[in-house]
PDB file of C-alpha atoms in Angstrom:
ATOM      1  CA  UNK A 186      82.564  89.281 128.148  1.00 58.00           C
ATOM      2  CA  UNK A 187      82.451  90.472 131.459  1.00 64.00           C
ATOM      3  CA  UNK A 188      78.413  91.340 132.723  1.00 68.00           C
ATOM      4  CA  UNK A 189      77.938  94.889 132.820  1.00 74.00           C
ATOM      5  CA  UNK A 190      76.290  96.177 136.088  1.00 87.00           C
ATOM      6  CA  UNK A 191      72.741  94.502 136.472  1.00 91.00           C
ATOM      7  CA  UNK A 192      69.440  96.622 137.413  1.00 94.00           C
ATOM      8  CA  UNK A 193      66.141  97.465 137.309  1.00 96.00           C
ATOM      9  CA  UNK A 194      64.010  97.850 134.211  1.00 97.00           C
ATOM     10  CA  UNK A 195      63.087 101.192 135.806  1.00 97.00           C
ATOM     11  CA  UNK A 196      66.909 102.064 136.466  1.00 97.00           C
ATOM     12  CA  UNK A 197      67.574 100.871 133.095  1.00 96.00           C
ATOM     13  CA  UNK A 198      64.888 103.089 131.083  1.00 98.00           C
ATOM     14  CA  UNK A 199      66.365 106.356 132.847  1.00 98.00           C
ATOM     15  CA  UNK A 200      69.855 105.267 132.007  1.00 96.00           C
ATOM     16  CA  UNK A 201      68.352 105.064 127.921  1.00 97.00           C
ATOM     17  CA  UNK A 202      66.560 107.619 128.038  1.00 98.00           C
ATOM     18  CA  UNK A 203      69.642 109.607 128.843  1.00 98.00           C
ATOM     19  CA  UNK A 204      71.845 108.102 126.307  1.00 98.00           C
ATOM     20  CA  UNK A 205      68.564 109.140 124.088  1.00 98.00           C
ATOM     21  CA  UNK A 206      69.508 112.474 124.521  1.00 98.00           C
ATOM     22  CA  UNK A 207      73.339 112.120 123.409  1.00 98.00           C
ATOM     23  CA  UNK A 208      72.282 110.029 120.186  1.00 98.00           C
ATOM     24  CA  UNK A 209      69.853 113.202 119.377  1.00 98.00           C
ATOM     25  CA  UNK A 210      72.447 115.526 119.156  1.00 98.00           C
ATOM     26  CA  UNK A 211      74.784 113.262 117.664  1.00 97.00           C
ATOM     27  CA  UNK A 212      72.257 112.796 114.635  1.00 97.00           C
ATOM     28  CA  UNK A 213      71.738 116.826 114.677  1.00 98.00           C
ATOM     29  CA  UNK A 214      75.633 117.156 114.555  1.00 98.00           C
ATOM     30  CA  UNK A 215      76.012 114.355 111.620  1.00 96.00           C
ATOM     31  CA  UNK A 216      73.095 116.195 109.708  1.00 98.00           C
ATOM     32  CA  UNK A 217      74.870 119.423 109.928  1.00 98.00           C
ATOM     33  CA  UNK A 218      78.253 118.337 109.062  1.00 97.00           C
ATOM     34  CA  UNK A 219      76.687 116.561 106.219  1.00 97.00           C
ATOM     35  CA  UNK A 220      74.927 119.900 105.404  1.00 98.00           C
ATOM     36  CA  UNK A 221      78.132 121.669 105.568  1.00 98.00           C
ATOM     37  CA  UNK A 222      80.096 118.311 102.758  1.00 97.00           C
ATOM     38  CA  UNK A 223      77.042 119.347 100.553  1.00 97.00           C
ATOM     39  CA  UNK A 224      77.977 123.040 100.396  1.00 97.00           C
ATOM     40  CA  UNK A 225      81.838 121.822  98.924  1.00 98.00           C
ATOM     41  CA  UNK A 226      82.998 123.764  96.174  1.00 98.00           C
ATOM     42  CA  UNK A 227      83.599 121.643  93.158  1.00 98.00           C
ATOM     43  CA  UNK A 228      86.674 120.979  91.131  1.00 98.00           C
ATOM     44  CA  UNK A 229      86.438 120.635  87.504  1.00 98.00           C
ATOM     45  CA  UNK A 230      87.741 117.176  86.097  1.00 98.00           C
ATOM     46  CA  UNK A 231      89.433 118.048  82.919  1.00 97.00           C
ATOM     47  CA  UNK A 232      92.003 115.168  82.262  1.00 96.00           C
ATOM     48  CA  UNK A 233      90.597 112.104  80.426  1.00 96.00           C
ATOM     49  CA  UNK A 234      90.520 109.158  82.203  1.00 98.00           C
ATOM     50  CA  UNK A 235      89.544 106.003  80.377  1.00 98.00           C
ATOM     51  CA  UNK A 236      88.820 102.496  82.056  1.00 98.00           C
ATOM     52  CA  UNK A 237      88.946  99.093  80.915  1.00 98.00           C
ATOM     53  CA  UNK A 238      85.317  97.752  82.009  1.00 98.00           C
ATOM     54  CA  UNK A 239      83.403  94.297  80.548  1.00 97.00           C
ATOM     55  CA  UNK A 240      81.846  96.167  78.392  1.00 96.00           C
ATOM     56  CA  UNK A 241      85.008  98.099  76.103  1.00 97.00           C
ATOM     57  CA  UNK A 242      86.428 101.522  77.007  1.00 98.00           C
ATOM     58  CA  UNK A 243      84.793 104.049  79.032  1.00 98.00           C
ATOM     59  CA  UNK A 244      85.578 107.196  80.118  1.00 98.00           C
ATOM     60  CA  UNK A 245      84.632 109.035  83.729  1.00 98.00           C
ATOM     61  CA  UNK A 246      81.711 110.466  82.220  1.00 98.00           C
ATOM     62  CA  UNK A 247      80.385 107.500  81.295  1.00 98.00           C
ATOM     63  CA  UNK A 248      81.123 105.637  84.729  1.00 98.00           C
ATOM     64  CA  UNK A 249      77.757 107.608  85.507  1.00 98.00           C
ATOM     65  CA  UNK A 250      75.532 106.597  83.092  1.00 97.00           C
ATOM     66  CA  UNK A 251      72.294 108.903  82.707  1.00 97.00           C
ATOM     67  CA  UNK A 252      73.070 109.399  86.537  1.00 97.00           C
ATOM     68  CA  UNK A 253      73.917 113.229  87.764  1.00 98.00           C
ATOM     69  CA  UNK A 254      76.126 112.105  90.636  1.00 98.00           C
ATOM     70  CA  UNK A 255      78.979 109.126  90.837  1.00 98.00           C
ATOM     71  CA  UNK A 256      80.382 107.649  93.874  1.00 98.00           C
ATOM     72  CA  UNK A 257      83.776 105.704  92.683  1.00 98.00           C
ATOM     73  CA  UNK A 258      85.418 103.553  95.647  1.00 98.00           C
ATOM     74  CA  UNK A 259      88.919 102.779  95.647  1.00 98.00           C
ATOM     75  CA  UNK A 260      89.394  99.573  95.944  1.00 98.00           C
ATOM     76  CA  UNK A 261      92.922  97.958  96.780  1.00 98.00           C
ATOM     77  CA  UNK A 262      94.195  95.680  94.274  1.00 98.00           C
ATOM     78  CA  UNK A 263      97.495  95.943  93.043  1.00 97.00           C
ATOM     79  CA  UNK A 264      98.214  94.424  89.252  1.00 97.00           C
ATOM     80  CA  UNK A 265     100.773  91.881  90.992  1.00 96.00           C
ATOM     81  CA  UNK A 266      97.984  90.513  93.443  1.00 97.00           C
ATOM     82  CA  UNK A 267      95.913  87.691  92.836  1.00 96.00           C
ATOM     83  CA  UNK A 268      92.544  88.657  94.762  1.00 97.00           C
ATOM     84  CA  UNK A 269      91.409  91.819  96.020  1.00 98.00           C
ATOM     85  CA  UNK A 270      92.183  93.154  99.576  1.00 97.00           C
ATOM     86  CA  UNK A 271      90.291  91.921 102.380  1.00 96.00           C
ATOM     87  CA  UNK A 272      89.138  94.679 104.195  1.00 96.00           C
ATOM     88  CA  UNK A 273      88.327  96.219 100.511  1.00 97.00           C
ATOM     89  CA  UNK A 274      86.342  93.411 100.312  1.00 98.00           C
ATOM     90  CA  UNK A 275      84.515  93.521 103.566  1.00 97.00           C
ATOM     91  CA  UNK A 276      83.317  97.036 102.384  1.00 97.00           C
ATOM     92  CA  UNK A 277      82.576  95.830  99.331  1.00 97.00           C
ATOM     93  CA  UNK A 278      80.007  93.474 100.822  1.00 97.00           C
ATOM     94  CA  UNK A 279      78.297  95.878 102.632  1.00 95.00           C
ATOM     95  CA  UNK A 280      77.461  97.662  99.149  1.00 95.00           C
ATOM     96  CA  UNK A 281      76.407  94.658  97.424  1.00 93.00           C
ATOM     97  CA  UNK A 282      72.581  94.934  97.338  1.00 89.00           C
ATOM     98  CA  UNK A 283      72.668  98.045  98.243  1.00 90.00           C
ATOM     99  CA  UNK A 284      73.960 100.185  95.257  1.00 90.00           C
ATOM    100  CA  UNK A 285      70.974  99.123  93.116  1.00 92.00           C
ATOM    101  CA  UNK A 286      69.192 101.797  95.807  1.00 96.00           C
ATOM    102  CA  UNK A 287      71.588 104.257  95.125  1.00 96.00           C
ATOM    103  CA  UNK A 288      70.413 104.578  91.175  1.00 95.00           C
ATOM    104  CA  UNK A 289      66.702 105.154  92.513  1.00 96.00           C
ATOM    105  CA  UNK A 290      68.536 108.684  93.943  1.00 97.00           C
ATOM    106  CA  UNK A 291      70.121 109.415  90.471  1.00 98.00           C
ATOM    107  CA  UNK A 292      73.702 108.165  91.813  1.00 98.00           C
ATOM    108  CA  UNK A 293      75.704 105.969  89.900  1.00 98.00           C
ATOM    109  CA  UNK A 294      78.435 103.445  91.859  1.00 98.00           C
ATOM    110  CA  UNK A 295      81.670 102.049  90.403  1.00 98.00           C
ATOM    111  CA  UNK A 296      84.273 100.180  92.153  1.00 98.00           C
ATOM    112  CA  UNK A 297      88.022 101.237  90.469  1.00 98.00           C
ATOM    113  CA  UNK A 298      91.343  99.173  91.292  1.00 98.00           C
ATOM    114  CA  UNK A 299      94.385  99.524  89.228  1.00 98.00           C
ATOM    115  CA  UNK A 300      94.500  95.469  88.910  1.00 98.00           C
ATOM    116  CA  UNK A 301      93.799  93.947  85.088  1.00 98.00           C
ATOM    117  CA  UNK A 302      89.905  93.794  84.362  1.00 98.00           C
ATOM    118  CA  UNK A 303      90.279  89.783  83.974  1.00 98.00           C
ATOM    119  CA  UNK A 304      91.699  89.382  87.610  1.00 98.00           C
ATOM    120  CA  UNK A 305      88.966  92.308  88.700  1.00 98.00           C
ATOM    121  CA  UNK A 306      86.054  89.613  86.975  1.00 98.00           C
ATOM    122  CA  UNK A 307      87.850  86.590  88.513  1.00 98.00           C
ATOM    123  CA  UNK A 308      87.489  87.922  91.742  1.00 98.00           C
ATOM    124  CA  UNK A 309      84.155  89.714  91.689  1.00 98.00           C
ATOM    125  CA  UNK A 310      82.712  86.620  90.297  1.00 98.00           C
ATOM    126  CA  UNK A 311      84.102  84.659  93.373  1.00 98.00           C
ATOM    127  CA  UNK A 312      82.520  87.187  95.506  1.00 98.00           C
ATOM    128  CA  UNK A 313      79.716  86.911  93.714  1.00 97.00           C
ATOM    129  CA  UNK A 314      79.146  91.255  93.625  1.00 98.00           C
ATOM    130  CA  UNK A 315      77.262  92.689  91.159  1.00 96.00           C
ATOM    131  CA  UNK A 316      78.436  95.984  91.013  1.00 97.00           C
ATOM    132  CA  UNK A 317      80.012  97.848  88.008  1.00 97.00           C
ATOM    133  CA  UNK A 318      84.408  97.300  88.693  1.00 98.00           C
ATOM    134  CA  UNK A 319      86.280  98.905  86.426  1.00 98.00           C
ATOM    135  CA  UNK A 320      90.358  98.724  86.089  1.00 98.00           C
ATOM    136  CA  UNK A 321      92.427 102.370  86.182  1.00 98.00           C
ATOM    137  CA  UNK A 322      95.814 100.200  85.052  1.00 94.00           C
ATOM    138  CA  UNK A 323      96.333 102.042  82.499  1.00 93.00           C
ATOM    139  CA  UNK A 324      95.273 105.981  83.858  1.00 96.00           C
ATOM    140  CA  UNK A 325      96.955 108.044  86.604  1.00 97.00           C
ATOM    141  CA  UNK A 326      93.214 108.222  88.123  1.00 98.00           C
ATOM    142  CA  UNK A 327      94.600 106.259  91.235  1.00 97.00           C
ATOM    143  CA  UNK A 328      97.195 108.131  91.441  1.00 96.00           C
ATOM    144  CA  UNK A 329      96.025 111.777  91.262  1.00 97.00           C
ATOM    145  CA  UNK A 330      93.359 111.132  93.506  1.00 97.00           C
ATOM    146  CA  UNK A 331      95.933 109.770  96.006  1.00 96.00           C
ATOM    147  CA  UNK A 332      95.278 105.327  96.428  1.00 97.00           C
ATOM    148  CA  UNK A 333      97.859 104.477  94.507  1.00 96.00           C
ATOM    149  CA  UNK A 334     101.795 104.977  95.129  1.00 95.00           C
ATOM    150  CA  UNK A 335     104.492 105.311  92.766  1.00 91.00           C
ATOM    151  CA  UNK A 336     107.890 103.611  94.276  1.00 89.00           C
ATOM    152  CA  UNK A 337     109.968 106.684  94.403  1.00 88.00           C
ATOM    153  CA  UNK A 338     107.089 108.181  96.208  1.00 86.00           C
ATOM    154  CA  UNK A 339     107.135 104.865  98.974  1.00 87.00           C
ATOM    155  CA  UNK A 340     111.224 105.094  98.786  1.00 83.00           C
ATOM    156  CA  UNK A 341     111.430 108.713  99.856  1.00 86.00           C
ATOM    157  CA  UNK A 342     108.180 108.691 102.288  1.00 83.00           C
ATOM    158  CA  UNK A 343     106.878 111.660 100.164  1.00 83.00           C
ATOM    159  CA  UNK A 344     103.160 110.151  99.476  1.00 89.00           C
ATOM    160  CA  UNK A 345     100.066 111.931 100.036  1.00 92.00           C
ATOM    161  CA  UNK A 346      97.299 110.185 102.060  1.00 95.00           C
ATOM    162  CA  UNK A 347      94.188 111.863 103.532  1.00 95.00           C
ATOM    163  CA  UNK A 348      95.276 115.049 102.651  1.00 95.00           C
ATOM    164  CA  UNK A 349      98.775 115.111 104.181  1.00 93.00           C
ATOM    165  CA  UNK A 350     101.978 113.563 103.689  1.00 90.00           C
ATOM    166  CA  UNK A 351     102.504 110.426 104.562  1.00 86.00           C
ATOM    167  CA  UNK A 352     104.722 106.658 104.458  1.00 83.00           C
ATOM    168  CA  UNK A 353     103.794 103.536 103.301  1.00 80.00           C
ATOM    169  CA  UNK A 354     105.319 100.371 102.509  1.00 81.00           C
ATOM    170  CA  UNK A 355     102.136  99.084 100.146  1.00 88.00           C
ATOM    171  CA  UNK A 356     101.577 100.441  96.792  1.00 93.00           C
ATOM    172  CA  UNK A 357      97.825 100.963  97.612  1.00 96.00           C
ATOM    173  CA  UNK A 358      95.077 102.708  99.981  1.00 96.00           C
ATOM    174  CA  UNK A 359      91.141 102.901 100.616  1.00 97.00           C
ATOM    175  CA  UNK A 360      88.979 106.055  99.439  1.00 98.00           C
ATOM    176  CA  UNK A 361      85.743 106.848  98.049  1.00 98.00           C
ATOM    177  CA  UNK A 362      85.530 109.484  95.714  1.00 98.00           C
ATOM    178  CA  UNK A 363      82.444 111.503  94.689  1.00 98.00           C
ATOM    179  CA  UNK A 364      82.385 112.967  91.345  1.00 98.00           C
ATOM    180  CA  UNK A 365      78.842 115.199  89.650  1.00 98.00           C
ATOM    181  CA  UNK A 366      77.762 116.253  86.155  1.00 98.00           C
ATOM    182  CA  UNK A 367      76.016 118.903  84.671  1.00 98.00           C
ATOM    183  CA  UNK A 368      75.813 117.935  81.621  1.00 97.00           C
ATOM    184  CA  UNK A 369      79.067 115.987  79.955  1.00 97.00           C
ATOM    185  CA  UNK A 370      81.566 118.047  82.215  1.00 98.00           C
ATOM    186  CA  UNK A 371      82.663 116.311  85.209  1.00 98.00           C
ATOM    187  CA  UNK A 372      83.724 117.717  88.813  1.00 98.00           C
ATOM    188  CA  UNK A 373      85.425 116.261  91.616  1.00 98.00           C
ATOM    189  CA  UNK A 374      82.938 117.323  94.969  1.00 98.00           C
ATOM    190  CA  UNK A 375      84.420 115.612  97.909  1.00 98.00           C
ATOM    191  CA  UNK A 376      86.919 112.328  98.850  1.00 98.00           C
ATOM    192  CA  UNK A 377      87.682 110.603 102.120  1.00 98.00           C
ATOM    193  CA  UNK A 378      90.279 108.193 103.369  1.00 97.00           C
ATOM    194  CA  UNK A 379      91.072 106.501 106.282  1.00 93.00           C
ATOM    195  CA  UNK A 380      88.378 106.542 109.270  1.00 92.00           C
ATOM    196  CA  UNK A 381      86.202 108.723 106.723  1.00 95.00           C
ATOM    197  CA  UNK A 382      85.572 105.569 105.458  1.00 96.00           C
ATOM    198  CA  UNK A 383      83.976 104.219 108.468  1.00 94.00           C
ATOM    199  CA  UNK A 384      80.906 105.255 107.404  1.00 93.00           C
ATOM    200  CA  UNK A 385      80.293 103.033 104.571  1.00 95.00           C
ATOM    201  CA  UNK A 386      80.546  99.565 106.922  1.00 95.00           C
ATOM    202  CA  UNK A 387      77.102  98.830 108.217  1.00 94.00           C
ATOM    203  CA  UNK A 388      78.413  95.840 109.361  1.00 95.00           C
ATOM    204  CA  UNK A 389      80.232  98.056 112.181  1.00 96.00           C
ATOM    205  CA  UNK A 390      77.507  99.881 112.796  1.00 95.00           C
ATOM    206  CA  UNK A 391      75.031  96.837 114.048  1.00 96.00           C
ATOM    207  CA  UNK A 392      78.216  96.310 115.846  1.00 96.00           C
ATOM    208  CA  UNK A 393      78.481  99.649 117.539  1.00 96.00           C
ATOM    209  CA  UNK A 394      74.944  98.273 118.725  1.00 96.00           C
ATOM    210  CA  UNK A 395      76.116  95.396 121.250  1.00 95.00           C
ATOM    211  CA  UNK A 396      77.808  95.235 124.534  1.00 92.00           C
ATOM    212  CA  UNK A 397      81.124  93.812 122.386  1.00 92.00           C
ATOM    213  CA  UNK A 398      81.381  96.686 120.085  1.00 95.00           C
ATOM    214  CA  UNK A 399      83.697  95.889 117.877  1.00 95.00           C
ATOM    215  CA  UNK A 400      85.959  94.454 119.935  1.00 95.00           C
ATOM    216  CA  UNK A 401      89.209  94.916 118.543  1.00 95.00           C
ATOM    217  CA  UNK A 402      91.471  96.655 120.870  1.00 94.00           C
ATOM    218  CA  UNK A 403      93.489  93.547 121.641  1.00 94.00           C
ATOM    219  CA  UNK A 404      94.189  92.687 118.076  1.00 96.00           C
ATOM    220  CA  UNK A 405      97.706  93.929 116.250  1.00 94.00           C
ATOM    221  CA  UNK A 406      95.715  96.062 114.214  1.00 92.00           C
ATOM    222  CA  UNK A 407      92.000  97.264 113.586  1.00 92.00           C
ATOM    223  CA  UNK A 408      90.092  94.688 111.375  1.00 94.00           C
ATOM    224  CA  UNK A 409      92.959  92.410 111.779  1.00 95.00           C
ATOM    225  CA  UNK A 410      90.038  89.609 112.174  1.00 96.00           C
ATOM    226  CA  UNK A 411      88.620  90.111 108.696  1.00 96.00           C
ATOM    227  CA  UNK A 412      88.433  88.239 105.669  1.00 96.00           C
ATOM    228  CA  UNK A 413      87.614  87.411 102.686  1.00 97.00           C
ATOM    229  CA  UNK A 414      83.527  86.314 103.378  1.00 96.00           C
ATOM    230  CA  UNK A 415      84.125  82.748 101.445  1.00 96.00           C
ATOM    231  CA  UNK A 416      87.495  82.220 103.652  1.00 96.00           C
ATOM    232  CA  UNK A 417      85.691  82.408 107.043  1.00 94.00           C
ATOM    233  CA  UNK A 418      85.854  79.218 109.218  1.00 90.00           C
ATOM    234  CA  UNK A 419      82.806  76.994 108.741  1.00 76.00           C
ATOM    235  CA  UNK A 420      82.756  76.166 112.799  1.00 45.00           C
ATOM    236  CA  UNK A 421      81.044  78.614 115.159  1.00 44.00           C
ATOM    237  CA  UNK A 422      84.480  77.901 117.335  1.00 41.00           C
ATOM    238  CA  UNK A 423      87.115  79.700 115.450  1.00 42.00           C
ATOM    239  CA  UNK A 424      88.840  82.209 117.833  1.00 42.00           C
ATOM    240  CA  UNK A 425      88.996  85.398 116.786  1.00 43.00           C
ATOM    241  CA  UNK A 426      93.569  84.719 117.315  1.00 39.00           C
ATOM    242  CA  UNK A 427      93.126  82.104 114.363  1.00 39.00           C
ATOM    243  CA  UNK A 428      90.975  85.067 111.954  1.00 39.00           C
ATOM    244  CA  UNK A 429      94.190  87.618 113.103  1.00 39.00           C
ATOM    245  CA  UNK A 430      96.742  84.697 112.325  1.00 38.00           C
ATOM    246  CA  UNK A 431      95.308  84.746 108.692  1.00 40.00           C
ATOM    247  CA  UNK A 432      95.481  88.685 107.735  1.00 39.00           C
ATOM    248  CA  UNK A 433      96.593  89.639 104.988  1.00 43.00           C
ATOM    249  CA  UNK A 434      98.925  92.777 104.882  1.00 47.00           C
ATOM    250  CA  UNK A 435      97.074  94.682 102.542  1.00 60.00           C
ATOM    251  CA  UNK A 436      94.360  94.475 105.599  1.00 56.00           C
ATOM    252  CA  UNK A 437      96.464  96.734 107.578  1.00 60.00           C
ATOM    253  CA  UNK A 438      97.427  99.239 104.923  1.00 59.00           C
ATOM    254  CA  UNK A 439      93.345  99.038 104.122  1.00 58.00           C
ATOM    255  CA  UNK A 440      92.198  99.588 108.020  1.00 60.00           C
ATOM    256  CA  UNK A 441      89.647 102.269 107.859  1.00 49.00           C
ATOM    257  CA  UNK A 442      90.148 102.793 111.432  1.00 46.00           C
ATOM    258  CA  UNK A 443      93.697 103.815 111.468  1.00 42.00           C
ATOM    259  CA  UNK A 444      95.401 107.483 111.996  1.00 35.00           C
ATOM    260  CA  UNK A 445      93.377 110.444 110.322  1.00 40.00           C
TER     261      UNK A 445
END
């Protein structure tokens, strides 16, 4: 890290208290454009969807419990894989602990992947997450809300990502989709892919914080450094070439920070 240019405290504090001013509007901005996702239109969910989940069959509506809202993230994991994908999982670990707060504001959180529910419990379980995971293996739910790819759809570069056509040469993408009830009827309100997923990393955000950032623009791809939290080295002295070496490709089809 190269030292930043060194000064007074009192040079310092007017240099802050600037910045100050930029962070205030940029939290007036976010409130207003989070005003404005609020005032959506909804869609009305009317095909059945039923999941395979630990406890038997359930349907969408019952994803939410007695909640009134739902927030479903679409997690990569293909049926062929045999764990989850990392940067999926880095996400994932920024939930963990902190969905039980969501319920305390009447919103429900499920995790969906189209992988069998005995690899999704095999992995979670390794992970050691606690939130509901459900398995969409045998709905079009990934599907129609645009995570999952058919291979005619990858062979003729006619999928739909983030609202707009796009290529891919892996079967599965990142979103979060937000569903509400009144009632037993179910709507769609809002979903976001790509670097609308940013968001939902705190771990990136305490990084946004430091003089490093995030400190990936010499990697071969944005989070090419993550993984998997139990495959991290052990040694303070890992270089952050060695965490790139060991990325996994469903990392780069899963980077939140790439186009869109």
């Amino acid at each position: 890290m190269s030292r930043a240019n060194v000064v007074s405290r009192e040079e310092w504090l007017a240099a802050r208290l600037a910045l100050l001013e930029r962070e205030k509007e940029h939290d007036r901005r976010r409130d207003a454009l989070s005003a404005a996702r609020r005032e959506l239109p909804w869609v009305r969910v009317d095909k059945a969807y039923v999941f395979d989940a630990p406890s038997g069959k359930l349907t969408l509506r019952e994803l939410f419990g007695e909640r009134r809202q739902l927030l479903v993230y679409h997690f990569m994991f293909a049926p062929s894989w045999e764990e989850g994908c990392k940067s999926c999982s880095y996400v994932a670990d920024n939930i963990q602990g902190g969905h039980v707060h969501l319920a305390a504001r009447d919103t429900a959180y499920c995790a969906v992947s189209r992988a069998p529910l005995a690899k999704l419990e095999a992995f979670k379980a390794r992970m050691g997450w606690t939130f509901p995971w459900v398995s969409a293996g045998e709905t079009d739910f990934n599907y129609d809300y645009h995570v999952s790819f058919r291979e005619e759809e990858r062979a003729r570069g006619d999928m739909e990502y983030n609202f707009k056509k796009a290529s891919s040469p892996f079967p599965e993408a990142p979103g979060l989709s937000v569903f509400a009830r009144e009632g037993d009827e179910v709507f769609h309100t809002y979903s976001t892919y790509a670097r609308g997923l940013d968001v939902l990393i705190g771990t990136y955000n305490y990084l946004d914080l430091t003089p490093l950032g995030r400190d990936e623009a010499a990697l071969p791809y944005t989070m090419a450094w993550v993984r998997h939290h139990d495959r991290y080295p052990t040694t303070s002295g890992a270089s952050r070439s060695e965490a790139a070496g060991e990325a996994a490709s469903c990392g780069r089809a899963a980077s939140v920070r790439g186009p869109g």
